[in-house]
Amino acid sequence: MAAGFDPSGRLPDVFTNAGTSSFTTFLSRVAPEMLPGRRPLPPGMAADLAPHATTIVAISAVGGVVLAGDRRATMGNLIAQRDIEKVHPADAYSLVGIAGTAGIGIELMRLFQVELEHYEKIEGAMLSLDGKANRLASMIRGNLGAAMQGLAVVPLFAGFDLAARDPARAGRIFSFDVTGGPYEETGYDAIGSGSLFAKSALKKRYRTGVSIDDATRLAVEALYDAADDDTATGGPDLTRRIYPVVMTATAEGTRRLTEAETATIAEGVVAGRMENPGG
């Protein structure tokens, strides 16, 4: 008989009583060892023991926001994976991308998806975009112990704000630090090892009022520039047909660009750089 279950096979009361709208709070009471930040770790640094996800860029545009990520994961000086996916929908109107320890980041991202779905089921309403960012911040804060041992995860969160007064400016971007501090960004942002180069590229090219279509190309160009100077960031791989993951969040919801759409943009960027390598 499983621990906590009575002979009748009924679920324990904690599963049937009215509880919190936060799934992570519920999990911390029922099975805290299931949370990424609650697992015991051996002493010492562990940064080189797991693959790391790298560069993510976000760009706000008229009517929404674009989030894109390269496909490379590294472990020390080795390429651990060439086609990892670091950008995913958080819910119907928001997106999340991760940089840092890949395994913990993917787990944290999936837990965040469940957190938002659980809240909606319990409360019968969707969290505001600020509320989602704050929930994600608290989950990052719970991983602080592992982060101090080199297993840090830093996400980039973006979404369409359904409560925005001006739908044209409803695309919003939030960055975080390893302690869980949330910061709203203006226009664009990037995280990961190639973020310095990606943001430098966007600083020159980004203009307020850019369209979603133009923002998707800007995102791919920024990732190309990051890969050009950062060995941990993977550029478009035309040989293997591995391209960045590009997603949008608009009033119609979240959408991932198809492989064909991303290939067309990436191949156009590469062709342009053949004529002008500096962009």
CSV table of C-alpha atoms in Angstrom, one decimal:
chain,number,residue,atom,x,y,z
A,1,MET,CA,0.0,0.0,0.0
A,2,ALA,CA,1.4,3.4,-1.0
A,3,ALA,CA,2.3,5.7,1.8
A,4,GLY,CA,-0.5,8.2,2.6
A,5,PHE,CA,-3.3,6.1,1.1
A,6,ASP,CA,-5.9,4.3,3.2
A,7,PRO,CA,-7.0,0.7,2.5
A,8,SER,CA,-10.1,1.9,0.7
A,9,GLY,CA,-8.0,3.3,-2.0
A,10,ARG,CA,-9.2,6.9,-1.4
A,11,LEU,CA,-6.9,9.8,-2.1
A,12,PRO,CA,-5.5,11.6,1.0
A,13,ASP,CA,-7.5,14.6,2.1
A,14,VAL,CA,-4.9,17.0,0.8
A,15,PHE,CA,-5.9,16.0,-2.7
A,16,THR,CA,-9.6,16.5,-2.2
A,17,ASN,CA,-9.9,19.5,0.0
A,18,ALA,CA,-10.0,23.0,-1.3
A,19,GLY,CA,-6.5,24.2,-1.6
A,20,THR,CA,-4.2,26.8,-3.1
A,21,SER,CA,-4.3,28.1,-6.6
A,22,SER,CA,-0.5,27.7,-6.8
A,23,PHE,CA,0.6,24.2,-8.0
A,24,THR,CA,4.2,24.8,-6.7
A,25,THR,CA,2.8,25.7,-3.2
A,26,PHE,CA,0.7,22.5,-3.3
A,27,LEU,CA,3.7,20.4,-4.4
A,28,SER,CA,5.9,21.9,-1.7
A,29,ARG,CA,3.4,20.6,0.9
A,30,VAL,CA,2.7,17.2,-0.6
A,31,ALA,CA,6.0,16.2,-2.3
A,32,PRO,CA,8.7,18.9,-1.8
A,33,GLU,CA,11.4,16.7,-3.2
A,34,MET,CA,9.7,16.9,-6.6
A,35,LEU,CA,10.6,20.6,-6.9
A,36,PRO,CA,13.9,21.3,-8.7
A,37,GLY,CA,15.3,23.6,-6.0
A,38,ARG,CA,14.4,21.2,-3.1
A,39,ARG,CA,16.6,18.3,-4.1
A,40,PRO,CA,19.8,17.7,-2.1
A,41,LEU,CA,23.0,18.4,-4.0
A,42,PRO,CA,26.6,17.2,-3.1
A,43,PRO,CA,29.0,20.0,-2.0
A,44,GLY,CA,31.0,21.8,-4.7
A,45,MET,CA,30.4,23.4,-8.1
A,46,ALA,CA,28.5,21.3,-10.6
A,47,ALA,CA,28.3,23.7,-13.6
A,48,ASP,CA,30.3,21.6,-15.9
A,49,LEU,CA,28.3,18.4,-15.3
A,50,ALA,CA,25.3,19.3,-17.3
A,51,PRO,CA,24.5,20.8,-20.7
A,52,HIS,CA,23.8,24.5,-20.8
A,53,ALA,CA,21.3,26.2,-23.1
A,54,THR,CA,22.4,29.5,-24.5
A,55,THR,CA,20.9,32.5,-26.3
A,56,ILE,CA,17.3,33.7,-26.3
A,57,VAL,CA,16.0,37.0,-27.8
A,58,ALA,CA,12.7,38.8,-27.3
A,59,ILE,CA,11.4,41.7,-29.4
A,60,SER,CA,8.1,43.7,-28.8
A,61,ALA,CA,6.3,44.6,-31.9
A,62,VAL,CA,3.0,46.2,-33.0
A,63,GLY,CA,0.3,43.9,-31.8
A,64,GLY,CA,2.5,41.4,-30.0
A,65,VAL,CA,5.9,40.0,-29.2
A,66,VAL,CA,8.4,37.7,-30.7
A,67,LEU,CA,10.6,35.2,-28.8
A,68,ALA,CA,13.3,33.2,-30.5
A,69,GLY,CA,16.1,30.9,-29.4
A,70,ASP,CA,19.1,29.2,-31.0
A,71,ARG,CA,19.3,25.4,-31.0
A,72,ARG,CA,22.7,24.6,-29.4
A,73,ALA,CA,23.4,23.2,-25.9
A,74,THR,CA,27.0,23.1,-24.7
A,75,MET,CA,28.9,21.2,-22.0
A,76,GLY,CA,32.2,22.8,-21.4
A,77,ASN,CA,34.0,23.0,-24.8
A,78,LEU,CA,31.7,20.4,-26.3
A,79,ILE,CA,28.4,20.7,-28.2
A,80,ALA,CA,26.0,18.6,-26.1
A,81,GLN,CA,23.1,18.9,-28.5
A,82,ARG,CA,22.5,20.7,-31.8
A,83,ASP,CA,18.7,20.8,-31.9
A,84,ILE,CA,17.5,21.6,-28.3
A,85,GLU,CA,14.3,23.6,-28.1
A,86,LYS,CA,14.5,26.4,-25.5
A,87,VAL,CA,11.4,28.5,-26.4
A,88,HIS,CA,7.9,27.2,-25.6
A,89,PRO,CA,4.4,28.6,-24.9
A,90,ALA,CA,3.7,29.2,-21.2
A,91,ASP,CA,0.0,29.4,-21.9
A,92,ALA,CA,-2.3,30.6,-24.6
A,93,TYR,CA,-0.9,34.2,-24.6
A,94,SER,CA,2.6,34.0,-23.2
A,95,LEU,CA,6.0,32.5,-24.1
A,96,VAL,CA,9.0,31.5,-22.1
A,97,GLY,CA,12.6,30.7,-23.1
A,98,ILE,CA,15.4,29.4,-20.9
A,99,ALA,CA,19.2,29.9,-20.7
A,100,GLY,CA,21.4,28.1,-18.2
A,101,THR,CA,21.4,24.5,-17.0
A,102,ALA,CA,19.3,22.8,-19.7
A,103,GLY,CA,17.8,20.0,-17.7
A,104,ILE,CA,16.7,22.1,-14.8
A,105,GLY,CA,15.5,24.8,-17.2
A,106,ILE,CA,13.3,22.5,-19.1
A,107,GLU,CA,11.8,21.1,-15.9
A,108,LEU,CA,11.2,24.6,-14.5
A,109,MET,CA,9.5,25.6,-17.8
A,110,ARG,CA,7.2,22.6,-17.7
A,111,LEU,CA,6.4,23.3,-14.0
A,112,PHE,CA,5.6,26.9,-14.9
A,113,GLN,CA,3.2,25.7,-17.6
A,114,VAL,CA,1.4,23.5,-15.1
A,115,GLU,CA,1.4,26.3,-12.6
A,116,LEU,CA,-0.5,28.6,-15.0
A,117,GLU,CA,-2.9,25.8,-16.0
A,118,HIS,CA,-3.6,24.9,-12.4
A,119,TYR,CA,-4.4,28.5,-11.4
A,120,GLU,CA,-6.8,28.8,-14.3
A,121,LYS,CA,-8.6,25.6,-13.3
A,122,ILE,CA,-8.9,26.6,-9.6
A,123,GLU,CA,-9.7,30.3,-10.0
A,124,GLY,CA,-11.7,30.0,-13.3
A,125,ALA,CA,-9.7,32.9,-14.7
A,126,MET,CA,-6.3,33.5,-16.3
A,127,LEU,CA,-3.5,35.2,-14.4
A,128,SER,CA,-2.6,38.7,-15.5
A,129,LEU,CA,0.7,39.0,-17.4
A,130,ASP,CA,2.3,40.6,-14.3
A,131,GLY,CA,1.0,37.8,-12.2
A,132,LYS,CA,2.5,35.2,-14.5
A,133,ALA,CA,5.9,37.0,-14.3
A,134,ASN,CA,5.7,37.1,-10.5
A,135,ARG,CA,4.9,33.4,-10.3
A,136,LEU,CA,7.9,32.6,-12.5
A,137,ALA,CA,10.0,34.9,-10.3
A,138,SER,CA,9.1,32.9,-7.2
A,139,MET,CA,9.9,29.6,-8.9
A,140,ILE,CA,13.4,30.9,-10.0
A,141,ARG,CA,14.0,32.0,-6.4
A,142,GLY,CA,13.3,28.5,-5.2
A,143,ASN,CA,16.2,27.3,-7.3
A,144,LEU,CA,18.7,29.7,-5.7
A,145,GLY,CA,20.6,27.0,-3.8
A,146,ALA,CA,21.3,25.1,-7.0
A,147,ALA,CA,22.2,28.3,-8.8
A,148,MET,CA,24.9,29.1,-6.2
A,149,GLN,CA,26.4,25.7,-7.1
A,150,GLY,CA,26.5,26.5,-10.8
A,151,LEU,CA,23.2,25.1,-11.8
A,152,ALA,CA,21.5,28.4,-12.6
A,153,VAL,CA,18.5,28.9,-14.8
A,154,VAL,CA,17.6,32.3,-16.1
A,155,PRO,CA,14.4,32.6,-18.2
A,156,LEU,CA,13.1,35.2,-20.6
A,157,PHE,CA,9.3,35.7,-20.4
A,158,ALA,CA,7.2,37.5,-23.0
A,159,GLY,CA,3.5,37.7,-23.7
A,160,PHE,CA,0.5,39.6,-25.0
A,161,ASP,CA,-1.2,41.6,-22.3
A,162,LEU,CA,-4.9,41.2,-22.6
A,163,ALA,CA,-5.5,44.0,-20.2
A,164,ALA,CA,-3.4,46.5,-22.2
A,165,ARG,CA,-5.2,49.8,-23.0
A,166,ASP,CA,-3.5,49.9,-26.4
A,167,PRO,CA,-3.5,46.5,-28.1
A,168,ALA,CA,-0.7,47.7,-30.4
A,169,ARG,CA,1.6,48.0,-27.4
A,170,ALA,CA,0.4,44.9,-25.6
A,171,GLY,CA,3.6,42.9,-26.3
A,172,ARG,CA,5.6,42.9,-23.0
A,173,ILE,CA,9.0,41.4,-22.0
A,174,PHE,CA,10.3,40.3,-18.6
A,175,SER,CA,13.8,39.3,-17.7
A,176,PHE,CA,15.0,37.8,-14.4
A,177,ASP,CA,18.1,37.4,-12.3
A,178,VAL,CA,19.1,34.2,-10.5
A,179,THR,CA,17.6,35.5,-7.3
A,180,GLY,CA,14.2,35.7,-8.9
A,181,GLY,CA,14.1,39.5,-9.4
A,182,PRO,CA,11.7,40.3,-12.3
A,183,TYR,CA,12.4,43.3,-14.6
A,184,GLU,CA,10.2,44.6,-17.4
A,185,GLU,CA,12.2,45.4,-20.5
A,186,THR,CA,11.5,48.0,-23.1
A,187,GLY,CA,11.6,47.1,-26.8
A,188,TYR,CA,13.8,44.1,-26.8
A,189,ASP,CA,16.1,41.9,-24.6
A,190,ALA,CA,18.3,38.9,-24.7
A,191,ILE,CA,19.7,36.3,-22.3
A,192,GLY,CA,22.4,33.7,-22.4
A,193,SER,CA,26.0,33.6,-23.3
A,194,GLY,CA,25.4,35.3,-26.7
A,195,SER,CA,23.1,38.0,-25.2
A,196,LEU,CA,25.7,40.8,-25.4
A,197,PHE,CA,26.2,40.3,-29.1
A,198,ALA,CA,22.4,39.8,-29.8
A,199,LYS,CA,21.5,43.0,-27.9
A,200,SER,CA,24.3,44.9,-29.6
A,201,ALA,CA,22.8,43.9,-33.0
A,202,LEU,CA,19.3,44.8,-31.9
A,203,LYS,CA,20.5,48.1,-30.5
A,204,LYS,CA,21.4,49.2,-34.1
A,205,ARG,CA,18.4,47.7,-35.9
A,206,TYR,CA,15.4,47.9,-33.6
A,207,ARG,CA,12.9,50.6,-34.1
A,208,THR,CA,9.7,51.3,-32.2
A,209,GLY,CA,6.6,50.3,-34.1
A,210,VAL,CA,8.3,47.3,-35.9
A,211,SER,CA,5.8,44.8,-37.3
A,212,ILE,CA,5.7,41.2,-36.2
A,213,ASP,CA,7.1,40.0,-39.5
A,214,ASP,CA,10.0,42.4,-39.3
A,215,ALA,CA,10.6,41.5,-35.7
A,216,THR,CA,10.9,37.8,-36.5
A,217,ARG,CA,13.7,38.6,-39.0
A,218,LEU,CA,15.4,40.9,-36.5
A,219,ALA,CA,15.3,38.1,-34.0
A,220,VAL,CA,17.0,35.6,-36.4
A,221,GLU,CA,19.5,38.3,-37.4
A,222,ALA,CA,20.4,38.9,-33.7
A,223,LEU,CA,20.9,35.2,-33.1
A,224,TYR,CA,23.1,35.0,-36.2
A,225,ASP,CA,25.2,37.8,-34.8
A,226,ALA,CA,25.4,36.1,-31.4
A,227,ALA,CA,26.5,32.9,-33.1
A,228,ASP,CA,29.1,34.8,-35.1
A,229,ASP,CA,31.0,35.8,-31.9
A,230,ASP,CA,29.9,33.3,-29.2
A,231,THR,CA,30.9,29.7,-29.6
A,232,ALA,CA,28.1,28.5,-27.3
A,233,THR,CA,25.4,29.9,-29.6
A,234,GLY,CA,24.4,28.0,-32.7
A,235,GLY,CA,23.7,29.8,-35.9
A,236,PRO,CA,21.4,28.5,-38.7
A,237,ASP,CA,22.7,25.1,-39.8
A,238,LEU,CA,21.8,24.9,-43.5
A,239,THR,CA,23.5,21.5,-43.9
A,240,ARG,CA,21.4,19.7,-41.2
A,241,ARG,CA,18.4,22.1,-41.7
A,242,ILE,CA,18.4,23.1,-38.1
A,243,TYR,CA,17.0,26.6,-37.6
A,244,PRO,CA,16.1,28.8,-34.6
A,245,VAL,CA,12.8,28.3,-32.8
A,246,VAL,CA,10.7,31.4,-33.4
A,247,MET,CA,7.4,32.0,-31.7
A,248,THR,CA,4.9,34.9,-31.5
A,249,ALA,CA,2.3,36.0,-29.0
A,250,THR,CA,-0.5,38.2,-30.3
A,251,ALA,CA,-4.2,38.8,-29.7
A,252,GLU,CA,-4.9,35.5,-31.6
A,253,GLY,CA,-2.7,33.6,-29.1
A,254,THR,CA,0.8,32.0,-29.3
A,255,ARG,CA,2.1,30.6,-32.6
A,256,ARG,CA,5.3,28.8,-33.5
A,257,LEU,CA,6.6,29.6,-37.0
A,258,THR,CA,6.7,26.5,-39.2
A,259,GLU,CA,10.0,24.9,-40.1
A,260,ALA,CA,9.5,26.2,-43.7
A,261,GLU,CA,8.9,29.8,-42.5
A,262,THR,CA,11.9,29.8,-40.3
A,263,ALA,CA,14.1,28.2,-43.0
A,264,THR,CA,13.1,31.0,-45.5
A,265,ILE,CA,14.0,33.7,-43.0
A,266,ALA,CA,17.2,32.1,-41.9
A,267,GLU,CA,18.3,31.4,-45.5
A,268,GLY,CA,17.6,35.0,-46.4
A,269,VAL,CA,19.7,36.2,-43.5
A,270,VAL,CA,22.6,33.9,-44.5
A,271,ALA,CA,22.4,35.0,-48.1
A,272,GLY,CA,22.4,38.7,-47.0
A,273,ARG,CA,25.5,38.1,-44.9
A,274,MET,CA,27.3,36.5,-47.9
A,275,GLU,CA,27.2,39.9,-49.5
A,276,ASN,CA,27.7,41.9,-46.3
A,277,PRO,CA,29.2,39.8,-43.5
A,278,GLY,CA,28.8,42.6,-41.0
A,279,GLY,CA,25.0,42.9,-41.6
